[in-house]
Coordinates of C-alpha atoms in Angstrom, one line a residue:
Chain A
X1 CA -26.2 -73.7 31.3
X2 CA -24.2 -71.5 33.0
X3 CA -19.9 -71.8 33.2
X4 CA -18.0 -70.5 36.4
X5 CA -15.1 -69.8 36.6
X6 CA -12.8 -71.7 38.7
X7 CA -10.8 -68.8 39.9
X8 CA -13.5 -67.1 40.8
X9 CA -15.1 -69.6 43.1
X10 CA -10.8 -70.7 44.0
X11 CA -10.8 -73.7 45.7
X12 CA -12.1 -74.7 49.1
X13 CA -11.3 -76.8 52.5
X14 CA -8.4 -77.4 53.7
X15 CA -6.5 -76.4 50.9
X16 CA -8.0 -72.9 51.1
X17 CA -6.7 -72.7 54.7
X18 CA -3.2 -72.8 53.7
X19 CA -3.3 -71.7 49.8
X20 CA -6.0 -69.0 50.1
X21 CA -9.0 -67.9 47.8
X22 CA -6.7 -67.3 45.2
X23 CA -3.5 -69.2 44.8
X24 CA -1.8 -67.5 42.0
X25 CA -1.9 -64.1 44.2
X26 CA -0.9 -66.1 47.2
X27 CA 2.2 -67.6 45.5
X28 CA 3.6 -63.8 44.2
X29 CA 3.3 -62.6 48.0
X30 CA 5.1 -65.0 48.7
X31 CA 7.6 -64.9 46.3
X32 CA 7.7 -61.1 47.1
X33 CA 8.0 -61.8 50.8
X34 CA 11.1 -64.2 49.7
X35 CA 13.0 -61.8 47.2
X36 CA 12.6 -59.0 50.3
X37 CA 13.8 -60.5 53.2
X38 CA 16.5 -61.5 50.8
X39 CA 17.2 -58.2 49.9
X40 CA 17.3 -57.0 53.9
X41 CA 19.6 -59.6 55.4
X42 CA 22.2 -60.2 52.4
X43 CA 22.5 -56.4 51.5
X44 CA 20.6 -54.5 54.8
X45 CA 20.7 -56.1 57.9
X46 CA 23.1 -58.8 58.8
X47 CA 22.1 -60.5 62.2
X48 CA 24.8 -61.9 64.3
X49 CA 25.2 -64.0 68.0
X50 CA 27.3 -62.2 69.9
X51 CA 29.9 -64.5 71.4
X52 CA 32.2 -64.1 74.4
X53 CA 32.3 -61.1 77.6
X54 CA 34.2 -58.2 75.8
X55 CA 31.5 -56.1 75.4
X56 CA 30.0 -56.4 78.4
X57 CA 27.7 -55.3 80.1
X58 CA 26.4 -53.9 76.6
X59 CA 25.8 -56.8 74.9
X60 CA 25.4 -60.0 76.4
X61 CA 26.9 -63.6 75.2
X62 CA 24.4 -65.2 72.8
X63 CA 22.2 -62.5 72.7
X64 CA 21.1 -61.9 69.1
X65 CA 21.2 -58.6 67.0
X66 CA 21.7 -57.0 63.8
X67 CA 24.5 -54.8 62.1
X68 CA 23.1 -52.1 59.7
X69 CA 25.4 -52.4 56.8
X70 CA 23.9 -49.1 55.5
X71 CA 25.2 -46.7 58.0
X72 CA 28.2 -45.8 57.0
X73 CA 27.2 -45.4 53.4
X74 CA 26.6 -41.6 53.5
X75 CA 28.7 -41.1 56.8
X76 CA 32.1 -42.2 58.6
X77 CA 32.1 -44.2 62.1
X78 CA 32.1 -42.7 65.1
X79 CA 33.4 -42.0 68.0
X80 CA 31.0 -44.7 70.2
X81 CA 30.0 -46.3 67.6
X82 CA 29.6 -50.2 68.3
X83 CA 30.7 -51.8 65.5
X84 CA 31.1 -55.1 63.2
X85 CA 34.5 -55.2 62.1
X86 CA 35.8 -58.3 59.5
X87 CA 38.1 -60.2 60.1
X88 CA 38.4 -61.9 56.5
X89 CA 34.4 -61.8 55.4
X90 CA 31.3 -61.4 57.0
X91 CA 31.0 -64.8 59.0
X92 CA 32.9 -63.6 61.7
X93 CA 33.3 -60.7 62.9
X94 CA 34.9 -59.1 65.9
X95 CA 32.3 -56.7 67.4
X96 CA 33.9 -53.8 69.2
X97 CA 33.6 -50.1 70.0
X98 CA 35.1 -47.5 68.1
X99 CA 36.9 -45.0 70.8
X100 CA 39.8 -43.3 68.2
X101 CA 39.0 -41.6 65.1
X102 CA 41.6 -41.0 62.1
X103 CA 44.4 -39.1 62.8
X104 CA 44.1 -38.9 66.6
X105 CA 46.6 -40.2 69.3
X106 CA 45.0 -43.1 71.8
X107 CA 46.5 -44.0 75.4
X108 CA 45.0 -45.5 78.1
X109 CA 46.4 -45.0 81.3
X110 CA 45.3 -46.7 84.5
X111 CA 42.0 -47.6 82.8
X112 CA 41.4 -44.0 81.5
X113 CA 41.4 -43.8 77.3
X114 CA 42.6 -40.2 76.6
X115 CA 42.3 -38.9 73.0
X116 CA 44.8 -36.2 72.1
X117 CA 46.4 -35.9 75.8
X118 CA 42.4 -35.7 76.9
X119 CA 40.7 -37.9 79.2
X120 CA 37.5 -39.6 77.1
X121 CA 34.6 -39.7 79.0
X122 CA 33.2 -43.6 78.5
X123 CA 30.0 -44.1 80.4
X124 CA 29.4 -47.9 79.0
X125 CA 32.8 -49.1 80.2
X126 CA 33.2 -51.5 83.0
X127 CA 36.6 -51.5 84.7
X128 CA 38.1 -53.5 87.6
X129 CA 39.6 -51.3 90.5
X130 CA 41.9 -54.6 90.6
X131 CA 42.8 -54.7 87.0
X132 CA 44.1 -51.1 85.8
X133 CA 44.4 -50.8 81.8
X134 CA 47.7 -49.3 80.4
X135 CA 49.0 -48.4 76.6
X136 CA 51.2 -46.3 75.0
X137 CA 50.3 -43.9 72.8
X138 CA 49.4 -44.5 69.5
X139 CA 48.9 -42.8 66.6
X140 CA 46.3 -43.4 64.2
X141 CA 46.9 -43.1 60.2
X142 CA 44.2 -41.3 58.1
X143 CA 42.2 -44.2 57.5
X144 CA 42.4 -45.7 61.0
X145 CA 39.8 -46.4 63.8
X146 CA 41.0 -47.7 67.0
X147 CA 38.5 -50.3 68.5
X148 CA 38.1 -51.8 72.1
X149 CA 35.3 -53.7 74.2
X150 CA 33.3 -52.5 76.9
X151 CA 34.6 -55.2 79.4
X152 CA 37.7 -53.6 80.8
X153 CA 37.9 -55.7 84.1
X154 CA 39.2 -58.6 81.9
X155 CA 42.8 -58.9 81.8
X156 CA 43.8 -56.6 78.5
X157 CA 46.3 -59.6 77.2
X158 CA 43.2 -61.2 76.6
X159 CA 41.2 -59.0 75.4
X160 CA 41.0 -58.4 71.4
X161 CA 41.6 -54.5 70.9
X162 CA 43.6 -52.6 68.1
X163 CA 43.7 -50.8 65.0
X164 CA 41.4 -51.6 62.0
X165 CA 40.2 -49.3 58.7
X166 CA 37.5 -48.0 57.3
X167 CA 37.2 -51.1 54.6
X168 CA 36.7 -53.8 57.4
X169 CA 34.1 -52.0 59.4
X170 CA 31.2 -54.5 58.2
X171 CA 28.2 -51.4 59.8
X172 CA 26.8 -50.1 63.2
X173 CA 25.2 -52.2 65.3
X174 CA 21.4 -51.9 66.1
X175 CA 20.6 -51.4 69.7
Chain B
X1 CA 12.0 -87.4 18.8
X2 CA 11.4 -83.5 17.8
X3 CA 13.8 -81.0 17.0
X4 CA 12.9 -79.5 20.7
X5 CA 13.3 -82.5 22.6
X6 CA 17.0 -83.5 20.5
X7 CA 17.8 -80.0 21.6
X8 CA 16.7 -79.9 25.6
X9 CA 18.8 -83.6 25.3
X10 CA 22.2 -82.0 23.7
X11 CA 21.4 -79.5 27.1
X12 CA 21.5 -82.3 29.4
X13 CA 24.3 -83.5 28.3
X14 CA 26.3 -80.4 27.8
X15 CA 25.3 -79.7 31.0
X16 CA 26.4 -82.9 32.5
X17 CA 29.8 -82.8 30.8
X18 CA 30.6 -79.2 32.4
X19 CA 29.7 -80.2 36.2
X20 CA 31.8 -83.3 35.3
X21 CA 34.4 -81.3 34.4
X22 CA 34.1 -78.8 37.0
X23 CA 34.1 -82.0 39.6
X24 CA 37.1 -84.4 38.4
X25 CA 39.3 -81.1 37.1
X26 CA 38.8 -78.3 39.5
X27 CA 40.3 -74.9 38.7
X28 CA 43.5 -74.3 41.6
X29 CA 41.3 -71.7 43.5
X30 CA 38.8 -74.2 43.8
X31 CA 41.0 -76.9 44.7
X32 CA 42.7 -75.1 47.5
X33 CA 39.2 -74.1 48.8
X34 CA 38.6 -78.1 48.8
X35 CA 42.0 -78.8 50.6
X36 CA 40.9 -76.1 53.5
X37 CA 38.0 -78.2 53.8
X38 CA 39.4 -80.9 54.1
X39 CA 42.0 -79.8 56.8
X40 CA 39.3 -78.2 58.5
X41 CA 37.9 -81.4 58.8
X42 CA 40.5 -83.6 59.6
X43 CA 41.6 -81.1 62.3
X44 CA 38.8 -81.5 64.2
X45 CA 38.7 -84.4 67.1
X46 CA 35.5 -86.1 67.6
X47 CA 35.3 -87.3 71.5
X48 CA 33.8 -90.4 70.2
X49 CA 37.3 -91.2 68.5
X50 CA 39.6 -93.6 70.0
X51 CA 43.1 -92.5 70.3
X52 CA 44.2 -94.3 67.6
X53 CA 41.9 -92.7 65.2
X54 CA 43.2 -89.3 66.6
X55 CA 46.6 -90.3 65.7
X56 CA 45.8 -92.0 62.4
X57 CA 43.7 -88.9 61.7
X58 CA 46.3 -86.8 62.3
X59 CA 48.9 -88.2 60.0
X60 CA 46.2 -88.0 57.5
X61 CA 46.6 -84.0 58.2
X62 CA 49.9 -84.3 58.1
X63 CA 50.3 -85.0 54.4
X64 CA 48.5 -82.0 54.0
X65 CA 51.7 -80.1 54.4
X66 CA 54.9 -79.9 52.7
X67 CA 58.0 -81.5 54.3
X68 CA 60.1 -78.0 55.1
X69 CA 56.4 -76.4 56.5
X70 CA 57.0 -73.3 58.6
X71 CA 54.3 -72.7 61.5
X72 CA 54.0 -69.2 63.4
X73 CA 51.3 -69.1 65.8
X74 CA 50.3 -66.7 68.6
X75 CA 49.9 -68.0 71.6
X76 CA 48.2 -66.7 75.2
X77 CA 49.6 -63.3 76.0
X78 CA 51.0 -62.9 72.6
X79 CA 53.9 -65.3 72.9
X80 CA 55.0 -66.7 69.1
X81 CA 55.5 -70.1 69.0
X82 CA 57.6 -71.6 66.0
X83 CA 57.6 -74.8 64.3
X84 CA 59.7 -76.2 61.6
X85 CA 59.2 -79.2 59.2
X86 CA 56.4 -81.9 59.0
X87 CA 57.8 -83.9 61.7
X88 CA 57.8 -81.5 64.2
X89 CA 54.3 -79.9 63.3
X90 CA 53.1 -83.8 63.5
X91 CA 54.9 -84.6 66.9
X92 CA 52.9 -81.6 68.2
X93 CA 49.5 -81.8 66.8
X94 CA 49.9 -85.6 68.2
X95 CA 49.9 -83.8 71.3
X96 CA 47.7 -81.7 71.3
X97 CA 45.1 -83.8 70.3
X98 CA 45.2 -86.5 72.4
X99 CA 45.0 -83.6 75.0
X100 CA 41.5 -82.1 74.0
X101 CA 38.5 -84.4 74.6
X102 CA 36.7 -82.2 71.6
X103 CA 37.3 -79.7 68.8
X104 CA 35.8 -78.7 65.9
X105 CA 37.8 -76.6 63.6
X106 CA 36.0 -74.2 61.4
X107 CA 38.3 -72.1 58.6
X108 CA 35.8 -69.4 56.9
X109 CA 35.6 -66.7 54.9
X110 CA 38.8 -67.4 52.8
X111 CA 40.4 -64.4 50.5
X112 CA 42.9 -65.0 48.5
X113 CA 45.8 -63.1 48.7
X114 CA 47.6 -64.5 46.0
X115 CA 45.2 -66.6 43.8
X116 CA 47.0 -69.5 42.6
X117 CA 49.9 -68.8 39.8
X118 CA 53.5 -70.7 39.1
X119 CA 53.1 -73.5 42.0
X120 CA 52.2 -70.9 44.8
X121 CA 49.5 -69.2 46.2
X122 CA 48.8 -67.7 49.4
X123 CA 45.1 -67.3 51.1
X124 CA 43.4 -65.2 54.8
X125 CA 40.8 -67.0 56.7
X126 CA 39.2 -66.8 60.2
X127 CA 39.5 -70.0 62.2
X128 CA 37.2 -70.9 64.5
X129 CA 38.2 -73.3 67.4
X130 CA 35.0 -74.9 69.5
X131 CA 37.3 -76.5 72.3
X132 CA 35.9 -79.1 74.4
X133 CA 32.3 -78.7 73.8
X134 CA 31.7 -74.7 74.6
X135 CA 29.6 -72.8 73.2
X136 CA 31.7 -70.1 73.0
X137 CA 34.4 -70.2 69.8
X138 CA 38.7 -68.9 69.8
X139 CA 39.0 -67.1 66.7
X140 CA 42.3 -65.9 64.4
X141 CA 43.0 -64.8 61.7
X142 CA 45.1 -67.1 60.3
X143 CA 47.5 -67.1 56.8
X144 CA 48.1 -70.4 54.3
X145 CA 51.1 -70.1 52.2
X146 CA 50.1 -73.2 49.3
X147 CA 52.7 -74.9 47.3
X148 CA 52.2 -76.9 44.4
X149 CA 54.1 -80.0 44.9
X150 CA 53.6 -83.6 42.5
X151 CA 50.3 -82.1 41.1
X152 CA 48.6 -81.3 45.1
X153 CA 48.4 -78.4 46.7
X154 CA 50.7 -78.5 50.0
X155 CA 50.9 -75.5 53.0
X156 CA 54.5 -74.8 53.1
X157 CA 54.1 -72.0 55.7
X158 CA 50.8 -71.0 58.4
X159 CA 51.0 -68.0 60.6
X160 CA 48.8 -65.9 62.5
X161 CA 48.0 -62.5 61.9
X162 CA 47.8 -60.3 64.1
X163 CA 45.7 -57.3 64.4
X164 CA 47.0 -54.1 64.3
X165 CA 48.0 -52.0 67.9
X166 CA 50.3 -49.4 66.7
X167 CA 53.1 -50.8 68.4
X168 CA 54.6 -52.7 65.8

């Protein structure tokens, strides 16, 4: 009389379908497939929904996308950079461009940023020939990134812009 | 029963006795994270309610505050407004409430700044404002100054906080 083995054979029908030959080895890639995406989007990736029009035309209300919280790990910010910056934690988040860098002076005069007295070239900015911007200068502290949208035909009252630091920048953005 | 199973009971019921504990006697940060809930909660206005619920509701909020509560808030444009004292903070939420047909008030991510020590403490949070159904949320930074008055935790002062420009 011969004995099989009931692993070997596994099981069959339906419950193969979903379970597999071998359930033990399906149940550890799943619990691997578990533990990893775990791993990505709590310490890695964090996605986000973009909400509101200050960063238009770059990125789109409810549009979804993802903030590498690894980029700045080896690296500072900069200038460009779009960014996730906290407001109190990572559930929401302001996300804005980073157009001054530590130590520099920012004004923005008739919708032109200039950086250091120099007029800063911003290809992804969308301005209003109605609506000009204007600033003072400011200067920035060691530690300090000035941040700003894209959408600069908004009216600038309204428009959430400032000075944040290195500790609340939450990562880059994916594009 | 066996030595194993008298053990895995003891377990169970030290187990028990701790979430009891944990549920009837809450440490202060965890009851001021409760209060915020619960503010959070009863600051929101349902359109199903009837006015009356809006204003009974919003007394309810009320007593969440202590009687000589200071309120800062931003407005549009960056205009401060300033309230003083439970009544006035009441007349005005009245107000605004019965204004709105919706809202749902969401207050997330809370730090403390102070964790809670000698009556006071003083915690961050974003708050998140869904006004009349959008989709699309107002969000601020906003700072609770708790007291500790006849064994509750009370919000003697709320301000916004603004970000930084440079111009300060």
């Amino acid at each position: 009389m011969s004995v099989t083995d009931a692993s070997e054979e596994g099981i069959s029908g339906p419950m193969r379908l979903v379970f597999g030959r071998r359930p033990a080895r399906t149940l550890a890639r799943i619990v691997v497939l578990v533990f990893t995406c775990f791993i990505i989007f709590r310490y890695m990736l964090l996605p986000i929904r973009v909400s509101g029009i200050s960063m238009e035309p770059t990125y789109h209300d409810g549009r979804i996308n993802f903030i590498n919280r690894l980029s700045y790990v080896h690296r500072d910010p900069q200038r460009g950079d779009v960014v996730g910056i906290k407001i109190t934690g990572y559930k929401a988040m302001y996300l804005k461009r980073i157009i001054g860098l530590p130590g520099e002076r920012i004004a923005i005069a008739n919708g032109i940023v200039y950086i250091n007295g120099e007029k800063l070239d911003e290809p992804y900015a969308q301005r209003s020939k109605k609506r000009r911007w204007f600033m003072n200068e400011v200067k920035l502290g060691p530690d300090e990134f000035y941040f700003v949208g894209d959408n600069r035909t908004m009216p600038m009252e309204d428009h959430v812009q400032g000075i944040t630091d290195r500790e609340h920048i939450a990562g880059k953005v994916l594009r | 029963m066996s030595r194993f199973g008298r053990g895995v009971f003891r377990l169970f019921i030290l187990a028990g006795a701790a979430t009891a504990i944990w549920f009837f006697f809450p440490n202060d940060t965890a009851a001021i994270r409760k209060r915020i809930d619960k503010v959070a909660a009863l600051a929101s206005v349902d359109q199903k309610e009837s006015n009356l619920a809006r204003i009974a509701k919003g007394e309810r909020l009320v007593e969440y505050f202590t009687t000589d509560v200071q309120a800062r808030l931003d407005g549009a444009g960056g205009e401060l407004s300033s309230l003083s004292g439970r009544d006035q903070l009441a007349e005005t939420l009245r107000g605004a409430r019965l204004q709105v047909r919706s809202a749902k008030i969401e207050l997330i991510d809370i730090v403390f700044d102070t964790k809670p020590v000698d009556n006071a403490a003083v915690t961050r949070m974003a708050a998140l404002a869904h006004i009349n159904g959008e989709q699309n949320s107002f969000v601020q930074e906003i700072r609770l100054t708790w007291r500790r008055e006849g064994g509750k935790w009370l919000i003697a002062r709320i301000e916004t906080v603004k970000i930084k420009s440079g111009h300060e």
